[in-house]
JSON list of C-alpha atoms in Angstrom, two decimals:
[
{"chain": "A", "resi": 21, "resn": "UNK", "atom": "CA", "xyz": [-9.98, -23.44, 9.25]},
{"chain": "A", "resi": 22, "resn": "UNK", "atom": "CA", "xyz": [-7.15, -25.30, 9.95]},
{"chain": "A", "resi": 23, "resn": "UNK", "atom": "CA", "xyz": [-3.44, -24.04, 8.95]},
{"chain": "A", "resi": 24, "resn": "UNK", "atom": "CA", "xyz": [-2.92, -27.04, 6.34]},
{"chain": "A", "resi": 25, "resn": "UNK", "atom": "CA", "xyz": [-6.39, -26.33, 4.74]},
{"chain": "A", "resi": 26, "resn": "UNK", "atom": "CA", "xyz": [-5.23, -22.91, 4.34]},
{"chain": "A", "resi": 27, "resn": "UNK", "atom": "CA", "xyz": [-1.60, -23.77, 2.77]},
{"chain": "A", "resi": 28, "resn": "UNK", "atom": "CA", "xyz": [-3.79, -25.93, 0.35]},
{"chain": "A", "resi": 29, "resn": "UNK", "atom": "CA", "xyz": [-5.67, -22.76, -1.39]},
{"chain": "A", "resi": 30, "resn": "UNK", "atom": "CA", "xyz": [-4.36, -20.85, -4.53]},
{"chain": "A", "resi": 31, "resn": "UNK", "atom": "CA", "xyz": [-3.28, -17.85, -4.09]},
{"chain": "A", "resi": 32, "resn": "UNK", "atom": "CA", "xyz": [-6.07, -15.48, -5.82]},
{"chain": "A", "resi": 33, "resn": "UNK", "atom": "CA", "xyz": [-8.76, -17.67, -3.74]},
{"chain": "A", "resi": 34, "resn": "UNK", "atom": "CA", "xyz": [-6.98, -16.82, -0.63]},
{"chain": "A", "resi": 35, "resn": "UNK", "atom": "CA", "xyz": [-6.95, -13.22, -1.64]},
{"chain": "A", "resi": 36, "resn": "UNK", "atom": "CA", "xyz": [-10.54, -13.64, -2.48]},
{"chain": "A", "resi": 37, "resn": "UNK", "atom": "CA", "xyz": [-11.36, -15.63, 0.91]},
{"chain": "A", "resi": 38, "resn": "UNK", "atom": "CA", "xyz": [-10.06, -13.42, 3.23]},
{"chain": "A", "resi": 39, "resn": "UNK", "atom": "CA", "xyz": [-12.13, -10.46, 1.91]},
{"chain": "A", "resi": 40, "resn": "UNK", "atom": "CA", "xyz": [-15.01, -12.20, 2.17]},
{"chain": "A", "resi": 41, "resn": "UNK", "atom": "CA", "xyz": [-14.42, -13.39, 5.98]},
{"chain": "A", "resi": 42, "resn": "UNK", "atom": "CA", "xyz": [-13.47, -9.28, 6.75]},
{"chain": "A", "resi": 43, "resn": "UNK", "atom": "CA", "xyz": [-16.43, -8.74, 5.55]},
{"chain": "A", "resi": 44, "resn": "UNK", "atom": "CA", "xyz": [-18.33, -11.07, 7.08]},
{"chain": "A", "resi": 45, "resn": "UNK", "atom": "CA", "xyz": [-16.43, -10.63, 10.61]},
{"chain": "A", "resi": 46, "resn": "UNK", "atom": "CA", "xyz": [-17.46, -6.51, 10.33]},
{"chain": "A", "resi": 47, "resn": "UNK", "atom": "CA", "xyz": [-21.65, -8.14, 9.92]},
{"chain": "A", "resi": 48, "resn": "UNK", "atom": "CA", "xyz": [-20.76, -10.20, 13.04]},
{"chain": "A", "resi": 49, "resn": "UNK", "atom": "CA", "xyz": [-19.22, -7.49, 14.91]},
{"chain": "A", "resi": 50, "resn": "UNK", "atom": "CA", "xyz": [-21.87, -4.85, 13.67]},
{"chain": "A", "resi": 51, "resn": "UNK", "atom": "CA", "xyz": [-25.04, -7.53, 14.42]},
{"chain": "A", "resi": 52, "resn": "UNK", "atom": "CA", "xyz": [-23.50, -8.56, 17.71]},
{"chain": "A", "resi": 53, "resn": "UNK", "atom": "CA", "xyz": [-23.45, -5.09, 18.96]},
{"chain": "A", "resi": 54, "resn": "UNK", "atom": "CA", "xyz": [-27.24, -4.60, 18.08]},
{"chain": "A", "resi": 55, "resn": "UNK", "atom": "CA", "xyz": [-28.51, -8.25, 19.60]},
{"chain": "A", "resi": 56, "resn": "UNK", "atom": "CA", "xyz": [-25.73, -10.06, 20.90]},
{"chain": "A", "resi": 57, "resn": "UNK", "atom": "CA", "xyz": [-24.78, -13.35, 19.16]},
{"chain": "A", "resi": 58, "resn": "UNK", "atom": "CA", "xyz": [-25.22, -17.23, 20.61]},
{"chain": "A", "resi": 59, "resn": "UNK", "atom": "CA", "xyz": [-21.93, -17.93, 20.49]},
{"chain": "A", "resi": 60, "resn": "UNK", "atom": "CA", "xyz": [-19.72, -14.62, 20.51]},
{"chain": "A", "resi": 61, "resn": "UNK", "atom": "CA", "xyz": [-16.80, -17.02, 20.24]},
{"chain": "A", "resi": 62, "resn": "UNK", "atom": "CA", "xyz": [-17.55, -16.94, 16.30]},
{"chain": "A", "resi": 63, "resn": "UNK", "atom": "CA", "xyz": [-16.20, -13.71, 16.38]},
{"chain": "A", "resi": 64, "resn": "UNK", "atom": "CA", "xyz": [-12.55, -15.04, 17.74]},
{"chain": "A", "resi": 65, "resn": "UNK", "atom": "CA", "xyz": [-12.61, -17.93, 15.50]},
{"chain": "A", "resi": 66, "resn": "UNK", "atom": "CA", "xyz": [-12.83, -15.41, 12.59]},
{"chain": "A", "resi": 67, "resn": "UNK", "atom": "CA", "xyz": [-10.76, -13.15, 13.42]},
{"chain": "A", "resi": 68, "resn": "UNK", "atom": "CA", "xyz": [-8.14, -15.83, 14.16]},
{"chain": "A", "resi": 69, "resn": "UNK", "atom": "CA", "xyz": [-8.89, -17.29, 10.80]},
{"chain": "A", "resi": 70, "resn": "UNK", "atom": "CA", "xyz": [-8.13, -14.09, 8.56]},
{"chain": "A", "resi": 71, "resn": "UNK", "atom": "CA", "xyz": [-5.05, -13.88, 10.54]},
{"chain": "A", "resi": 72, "resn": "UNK", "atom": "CA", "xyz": [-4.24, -17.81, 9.17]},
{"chain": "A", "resi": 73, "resn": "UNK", "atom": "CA", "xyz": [-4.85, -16.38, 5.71]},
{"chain": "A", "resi": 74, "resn": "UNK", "atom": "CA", "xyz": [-3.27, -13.45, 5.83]},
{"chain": "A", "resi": 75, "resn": "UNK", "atom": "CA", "xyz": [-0.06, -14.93, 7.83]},
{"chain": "A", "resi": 76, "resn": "UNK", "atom": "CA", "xyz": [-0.09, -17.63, 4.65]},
{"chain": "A", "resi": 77, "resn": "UNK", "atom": "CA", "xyz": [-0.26, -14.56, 1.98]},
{"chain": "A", "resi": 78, "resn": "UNK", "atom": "CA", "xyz": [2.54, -13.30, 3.89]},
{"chain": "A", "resi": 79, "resn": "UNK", "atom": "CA", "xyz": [4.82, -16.06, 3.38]},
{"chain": "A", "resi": 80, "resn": "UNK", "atom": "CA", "xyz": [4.07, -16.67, 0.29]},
{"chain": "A", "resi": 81, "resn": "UNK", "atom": "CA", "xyz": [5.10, -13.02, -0.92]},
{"chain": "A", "resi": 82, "resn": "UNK", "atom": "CA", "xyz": [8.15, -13.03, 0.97]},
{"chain": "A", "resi": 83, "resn": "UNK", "atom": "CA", "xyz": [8.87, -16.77, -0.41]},
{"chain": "A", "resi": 84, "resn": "UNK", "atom": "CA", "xyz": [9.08, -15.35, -4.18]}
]
């Protein structure tokens, strides 16, 4: 997810999208420590994704 697609989403589906990618980053982490993954990269990409989102939140707060 690129930083402009991210500055495009409203607010509560941000809130609502980054839940649902921690959540989906703990299956990842959890699943790749039983069998590990094809491309353990997807982990990264995630993780660098919520911080996007979150880093977007951020400014957004401190911009009100």
């Amino acid at each position: 997810m690129k930083t402009a697609e991210v500055k495009s989403i409203e607010t509560k589906d941000l809130v609502e999208k980054i839940e649902n990618a921690e959540a989906a980053l703990a299956k990842m982490k959890l699943n790749h420590h039983i069998t590990p993954l094809e491309n353990p990269s997807q982990i990264k990409a995630t993780r660098r994704d919520i911080a996007r989102m979150k880093t977007e939140l951020r400014q957004r707060e401190l911009n009100k």
